[in-house]
Amino acid sequence: MSTPVRTSRRSSIRGGEAASGWLFTAPMIVLLGMFLVIPVLMALWVSFSDWNGRGSPFAASVSFVGVDNYSVLLGGGGLAEQDFGTALRNNAWYVLLVVPIQTMLALFLAVLVNRQILRGRGFFRTAFYFPSVTSSVAITVLWLFLFSSTGAVNKLLSFIGVNGPNWFNDPSGVLHNILGLFGVETGPAALTGNTFLGISFWEWLAGPSVAMSAFILMAVFTTGGTFMLLFIAALQNLSGEVVEAAMMDGANGWQRFWRVTLPQLRPTLFTVLTLGLIGAWQVFDQIYTGTQGGPGKTTLTPAYLSYQSAFTNQAWGQGAAIAFILFVIIVVFTLFQRWLLAERKVSARRMRPYLQTPRDGGSR
Amino acid sequence: MQRRNSRWLIGAGLTVVGALTLSACSSGSGFGGDTADAGGELTSDSSQGLNILIGSSGDAETASVNAAVAAWSEESGTDAKVSVASDLNQQLAQGFAAQKPADVFYLSTDALAGYASNGSLLAYGDDLANKDDFYPSLVSSFTYDGEFYCAPKDFSTLQLLINTDLWAAAGLTDADIPTTWDELATVSKTLTTGSQVGLAIGGEYARLGAFMAQAGGSLMNEDSTEVTADSAESVAGLEYAQTLLNDGVMSYASEIGAGWGGEAFGKQLSAMTIEGNWITGAMKNDFPDVNYTVAELPAGPEGQGTLQFTNCWGIAADSPNQAAALDLVEQLTSKDAQLTFSEEFGPMPSIQSAADEWKSANPTLVPFLDGAEYAKGVPNVQGSADVVSDLNAQLESLKTGDAQAILDSVQKNLEALLK
């Protein structure tokens, strides 16, 4: 008799909690649904339809075309595939260079301005963070001036006797240029003859163009400060005792950083790398305000290509398809990176030095 | 744990479905799927004012269009509002997608096919009272699928600009103004010194295409139904340009540190350039001390040739007051209006009846208008903008490239669009 009463009472309390839970989260769920989930689902539908940009994508005249939009991009053999391949190539180099460099720079700056001994720490922190606060459009315009053929960067280079390139007008790939110094002008037939996504392997290996390199420098310059802030926060959360213990064990500064500090920063490193990867794969504003994909399509990125396909060329389905392929790429890269950074049991090979210590040291 | 997850999923799913239903309901009335063609009658809901969307080159153009529209508005009693687009393509696309587009707007040749094919545009060309007055080549630029869609707003052609001081300093006279390819090569060589190159142009199809035209080549035939990019004539045009580049008597503007031909010319990095009549504004504002003259481009093996660029006044198929819009466009393309535009911000009138007056008002710019006789339009088939930008990318390395191979790829890409 008493048991059912208690149960019903408890469940009514729990039920009330659940109801109020839903009540309080409902506004956010509705907002997210309206402005995020629905548009994303609509875009997904557009990527599988032949919607031509007039009226509602759900109108009766719009039909389902299966994976047509995707297959044109991934194996159509035409200009669309070639452009998509070029955009992926450009962005892959961008990611490959920007993500590691900005992470290392951010960590370096964070360690630098985290030292108690440094005078004017506040000033340096602000100075390094400043580029991140400025709008990317403003920085892009600044960059166009700095890197023009007669701009400040080339003036500086001329002081050390280097004749700087015409940065934003130079479509040549950096790796190709380096190979050119050794007299290699064209690649072996195996590379030039075979293609992936409409462009040859030799072109895939061109490296970022000189113009893209300027954008890479810009990304590192602007985001280095943002991520520095994350690293500072993490560094200040580390307890000094562990480091002191390492000192007592005789670890030098270098060893303390690599073996003690860095492993403790793993969660922050994951955040920084994830944010960096996502940001680097989505590069858009710089291209839109800066070069619009030129010179020679070497700064074309998938995000910009998606915009251009939809709004300029009226190929809405293709534009949406590019956006979803980009989404898949970002998810895959993030998962891979997460797997790479996951905490694992220390392997026997890495364990060995630690096990050997008592025997060799003999102090214990 | 699992039960909670599934509950959450059901909740989220319900929310999404609910929200979708809501949005579907609201779109039911507003964005109905009716794409009725404006075949016979024009809509004429006179209670609706007109929205005009322009992509302006600057304050002069904005003020000028504003004044012309205000005058029409006063006369006709219909409200009209001019807005300046910051990104015309994007704003047009948004308007069409929401089925609330601007009523009248600037439309470029390469955007025509896309909007025409999805039914966004009113094909009103044949209703224009002054239809036969437009230059025929401009009419064909705005003809898609056999229908004349919109009235050409104005146009420009490419011609040769010569720095008269550098010209005289090199010991050249009026008699030396080049009329053939050989003569152009010769004077370019004479004008090339250590500090300047004879001829500088933008490294893109919109300039190099003039050489193709002089050799009798083109990317597509006049009405964009057949691809002619890989013809021997087209190749000959590019190869001539290639020779000039390799002889060092012609450079791309970007190679000598200028953004475009006009800048190279104004900074006297080059003694000649090939540009359209829009250069006159830049010369007046940025380089007032540079003296120059305009000459017609030299003839190639197949006679004279140049490219023309134009925009039209588009009218939206969804406009509630197409009749008033048509009336406005007739007014804006009338002789008086076009001559006023020309005076205030420099474009050339698109109607033949204004030619004589324009020539006498702009005696030094006559070659630009004379070019209308033999100018060729740029392709207007859907997707051609993409192909042309790919061509431009390839032309950047024309110096070391293979003209035939470049044009072969263009041929392939353009043919794919016609399928």
Coordinates of C-alpha atoms in Angstrom, one line a residue, chain B residues 115-387:
Chain B
Y115 CA 18.3 34.5 -64.0
A116 CA 16.6 34.2 -67.4
S117 CA 16.6 30.4 -67.2
N118 CA 15.0 30.2 -63.8
G119 CA 12.3 32.6 -64.8
S120 CA 13.3 35.5 -62.5
L121 CA 13.5 38.0 -65.4
L122 CA 10.8 39.6 -67.4
A123 CA 11.6 39.3 -71.1
Y124 CA 10.4 42.8 -72.0
G125 CA 12.8 43.7 -74.8
D126 CA 10.2 43.4 -77.6
D127 CA 7.8 45.7 -75.8
L128 CA 10.3 48.6 -75.8
A129 CA 9.3 51.5 -78.0
N130 CA 12.9 52.3 -78.8
K131 CA 13.8 48.6 -79.4
D132 CA 15.2 49.2 -82.9
D133 CA 17.4 52.0 -81.8
F134 CA 19.8 49.8 -79.7
Y135 CA 23.0 48.6 -81.3
P136 CA 22.3 45.1 -82.7
S137 CA 25.4 43.6 -81.0
L138 CA 24.1 44.9 -77.7
V139 CA 20.7 43.4 -78.3
S140 CA 22.3 40.0 -79.0
S141 CA 24.2 40.3 -75.7
F142 CA 20.9 40.4 -73.9
T143 CA 19.1 37.8 -76.0
Y144 CA 18.8 34.4 -74.4
D145 CA 17.0 31.5 -76.0
G146 CA 15.8 33.8 -78.8
E147 CA 14.2 36.3 -76.5
F148 CA 15.4 39.9 -76.1
Y149 CA 15.3 40.2 -72.3
C150 CA 16.3 43.6 -71.2
A151 CA 17.3 47.1 -72.5
P152 CA 21.1 47.7 -72.7
K153 CA 21.9 50.5 -70.2
D154 CA 25.0 51.8 -71.9
F155 CA 28.2 50.2 -73.1
S156 CA 32.0 50.5 -73.5
T157 CA 34.5 49.2 -75.9
L158 CA 38.3 48.7 -75.7
Q159 CA 40.7 50.9 -77.6
L160 CA 44.3 52.0 -77.5
L161 CA 45.4 54.8 -75.2
I162 CA 48.6 56.5 -76.0
N163 CA 50.7 58.8 -73.7
T164 CA 51.4 61.7 -76.0
D165 CA 54.4 63.0 -74.1
L166 CA 56.2 59.7 -74.1
W167 CA 55.1 59.2 -77.7
A168 CA 56.7 62.5 -78.7
A169 CA 59.8 61.9 -76.6
A170 CA 60.4 58.7 -78.5
G171 CA 60.3 60.7 -81.8
L172 CA 56.9 59.3 -82.9
T173 CA 54.3 61.4 -84.7
D174 CA 50.6 61.0 -85.5
A175 CA 51.6 59.2 -88.7
D176 CA 53.0 56.4 -86.6
I177 CA 49.8 55.5 -84.8
P178 CA 49.6 51.8 -85.4
T179 CA 47.0 50.5 -87.8
T180 CA 48.3 46.9 -88.1
W181 CA 49.8 44.3 -85.8
D182 CA 53.3 44.8 -87.2
E183 CA 53.1 48.5 -86.6
L184 CA 51.9 48.0 -83.1
A185 CA 54.8 45.7 -82.4
T186 CA 57.2 48.3 -83.9
V187 CA 56.0 51.3 -81.9
S188 CA 55.8 49.2 -78.7
K189 CA 59.4 48.3 -79.2
T190 CA 60.3 52.0 -79.8
L191 CA 58.5 53.0 -76.7
T192 CA 60.0 50.3 -74.5
T193 CA 62.8 51.8 -72.4
G194 CA 64.5 50.9 -69.2
S195 CA 61.9 52.6 -67.0
Q196 CA 58.8 51.9 -69.1
V197 CA 57.3 49.2 -71.2
G198 CA 55.6 50.0 -74.6
L199 CA 52.2 48.5 -73.9
A200 CA 50.7 47.3 -70.6
I201 CA 47.4 45.5 -70.3
G202 CA 45.4 43.5 -67.8
G203 CA 46.3 39.8 -68.2
E204 CA 42.8 38.6 -68.8
Y205 CA 40.4 37.6 -71.5
A206 CA 38.6 41.0 -71.3
R207 CA 41.7 42.6 -72.8
L208 CA 43.5 39.8 -74.7
G209 CA 40.2 38.9 -76.3
A210 CA 40.5 42.0 -78.5
F211 CA 43.6 40.4 -80.2
M212 CA 41.5 37.3 -80.8
A213 CA 38.8 39.4 -82.4
Q214 CA 41.3 41.1 -84.6
A215 CA 42.4 37.7 -85.9
G216 CA 38.8 36.8 -86.5
G217 CA 38.5 34.5 -83.5
S218 CA 36.2 34.5 -80.5
L219 CA 35.1 32.2 -77.7
M220 CA 31.6 31.7 -79.0
N221 CA 29.6 32.9 -82.0
E222 CA 27.5 36.1 -81.8
D223 CA 24.4 34.5 -80.3
S224 CA 26.3 32.1 -78.0
T225 CA 25.1 28.9 -79.6
E226 CA 28.3 27.5 -80.9
V227 CA 31.8 27.4 -79.3
T228 CA 34.7 28.7 -81.5
A229 CA 37.4 29.0 -78.8
D230 CA 39.8 26.6 -80.3
S231 CA 39.7 27.9 -83.9
A232 CA 42.9 28.7 -85.7
E233 CA 41.9 32.4 -85.6
S234 CA 41.5 32.5 -81.8
V235 CA 44.8 30.8 -81.4
A236 CA 46.5 33.2 -83.8
G237 CA 45.2 36.2 -81.7
L238 CA 46.7 34.8 -78.4
E239 CA 49.9 33.8 -80.1
Y240 CA 50.4 37.4 -81.3
A241 CA 49.9 38.6 -77.8
Q242 CA 52.4 35.9 -76.6
T243 CA 55.0 37.2 -79.1
L244 CA 54.6 40.7 -77.7
L245 CA 55.0 39.5 -74.2
N246 CA 58.0 37.4 -75.0
D247 CA 59.7 40.2 -76.9
G248 CA 59.4 42.3 -73.7
V249 CA 57.4 45.1 -75.5
M250 CA 54.1 44.3 -73.7
S251 CA 53.6 43.4 -70.0
Y252 CA 50.7 42.6 -67.9
A253 CA 49.9 45.4 -65.5
S254 CA 50.4 43.1 -62.5
E255 CA 53.9 42.2 -63.6
I256 CA 55.0 45.9 -63.4
G257 CA 53.3 46.5 -60.0
A258 CA 50.0 48.0 -61.1
G259 CA 46.5 46.8 -60.4
W260 CA 45.2 47.3 -63.9
G261 CA 46.1 48.8 -67.2
G262 CA 44.9 52.2 -66.3
E263 CA 47.1 52.4 -63.3
A264 CA 50.2 51.3 -65.2
F265 CA 49.3 53.9 -67.9
G266 CA 48.7 56.6 -65.3
K267 CA 51.9 56.0 -63.4
Q268 CA 53.7 56.1 -66.8
L269 CA 55.0 52.6 -66.3
S270 CA 53.8 52.0 -69.8
A271 CA 53.4 54.3 -72.8
M272 CA 50.3 52.6 -74.1
T273 CA 47.5 50.6 -72.7
I274 CA 44.3 48.9 -73.9
E275 CA 41.3 49.9 -71.8
G276 CA 37.7 50.9 -72.1
N277 CA 36.2 54.4 -71.8
W278 CA 35.9 54.0 -68.0
I279 CA 39.6 54.9 -67.9
T280 CA 38.8 58.5 -68.6
G281 CA 37.4 59.0 -65.1
A282 CA 40.4 57.4 -63.4
M283 CA 42.8 59.6 -65.5
K284 CA 40.9 62.7 -64.6
N285 CA 40.8 61.9 -60.9
D286 CA 44.1 60.1 -60.2
F287 CA 46.5 61.1 -63.0
P288 CA 45.4 64.6 -64.2
D289 CA 48.9 65.5 -65.4
V290 CA 49.2 62.6 -67.9
N291 CA 48.4 63.7 -71.5
Y292 CA 47.0 61.0 -73.6
T293 CA 45.1 60.4 -76.8
V294 CA 42.7 57.6 -77.8
A295 CA 43.2 55.6 -81.0
E296 CA 41.4 52.7 -82.5
L297 CA 43.1 49.4 -81.9
P298 CA 45.2 48.3 -84.9
A299 CA 43.6 45.8 -87.3
G300 CA 44.7 42.2 -87.3
P301 CA 44.8 39.8 -90.2
E302 CA 41.0 39.7 -90.2
G303 CA 40.4 43.5 -89.8
Q304 CA 39.5 45.6 -86.9
G305 CA 38.3 44.0 -83.7
T306 CA 37.6 44.8 -80.1
L307 CA 35.4 43.7 -77.2
Q308 CA 32.4 45.4 -75.8
F309 CA 31.1 45.4 -72.3
T310 CA 27.6 46.3 -71.2
N311 CA 24.9 46.1 -68.6
C312 CA 21.2 46.2 -68.9
W313 CA 18.2 47.3 -66.9
G314 CA 16.6 44.1 -65.7
I315 CA 13.0 43.9 -64.6
A316 CA 11.9 41.2 -62.2
A317 CA 9.2 38.8 -63.3
D318 CA 7.8 39.0 -59.8
S319 CA 7.5 42.8 -59.9
P320 CA 3.9 43.8 -59.1
N321 CA 4.1 46.8 -61.3
Q322 CA 5.9 45.7 -64.5
A323 CA 4.1 48.3 -66.6
A324 CA 5.6 51.2 -64.6
A325 CA 9.0 49.5 -64.6
L326 CA 8.9 49.3 -68.4
D327 CA 8.0 52.9 -68.6
L328 CA 10.9 53.9 -66.3
V329 CA 13.3 51.8 -68.4
E330 CA 12.2 53.5 -71.6
Q331 CA 12.7 56.8 -69.9
L332 CA 16.2 55.8 -68.6
T333 CA 17.3 54.6 -72.0
S334 CA 16.0 57.6 -73.9
K335 CA 18.4 59.8 -75.8
D336 CA 18.2 62.7 -73.3
A337 CA 18.7 60.5 -70.2
Q338 CA 21.6 58.6 -71.7
L339 CA 23.4 61.8 -72.9
T340 CA 23.0 63.2 -69.4
F341 CA 24.4 60.0 -67.8
S342 CA 27.3 60.2 -70.2
E343 CA 28.0 63.7 -69.3
E344 CA 27.8 63.1 -65.6
F345 CA 29.7 59.8 -65.2
G346 CA 31.0 58.8 -68.6
P347 CA 29.4 55.7 -70.2
M348 CA 28.5 55.6 -73.9
P349 CA 24.8 55.6 -74.9
S350 CA 23.5 52.3 -76.1
I351 CA 21.2 53.8 -78.8
Q352 CA 22.4 54.7 -82.2
S353 CA 20.3 57.9 -82.4
A354 CA 22.5 59.5 -79.7
A355 CA 25.8 58.7 -81.4
D356 CA 26.2 61.9 -83.3
E357 CA 25.5 64.1 -80.4
W358 CA 27.8 62.1 -78.1
K359 CA 30.6 62.3 -80.7
S360 CA 30.4 66.0 -80.9
A361 CA 30.3 66.3 -77.1
N362 CA 33.3 64.0 -76.7
P363 CA 35.5 64.6 -79.7
T364 CA 38.6 62.9 -78.1
L365 CA 36.7 59.7 -77.3
V366 CA 35.2 59.1 -80.7
P367 CA 37.3 55.9 -81.3
F368 CA 35.5 54.2 -78.4
L369 CA 32.1 54.7 -80.1
D370 CA 33.4 53.9 -83.5
G371 CA 34.4 50.5 -82.1
A372 CA 30.7 49.7 -81.8
E373 CA 30.7 48.9 -85.5
Y374 CA 33.0 45.9 -85.1
A375 CA 33.0 45.1 -81.3
K376 CA 32.2 41.6 -80.1
G377 CA 30.3 40.8 -77.0
V378 CA 31.4 38.4 -74.3
P379 CA 29.7 35.0 -74.1
N380 CA 26.4 35.0 -72.2
V381 CA 25.6 31.3 -71.8
Q382 CA 24.9 30.1 -68.3
G383 CA 28.2 29.2 -66.5
S384 CA 30.4 31.1 -68.9
A385 CA 31.6 33.4 -66.2
D386 CA 33.2 30.4 -64.6
V387 CA 34.9 29.4 -67.8

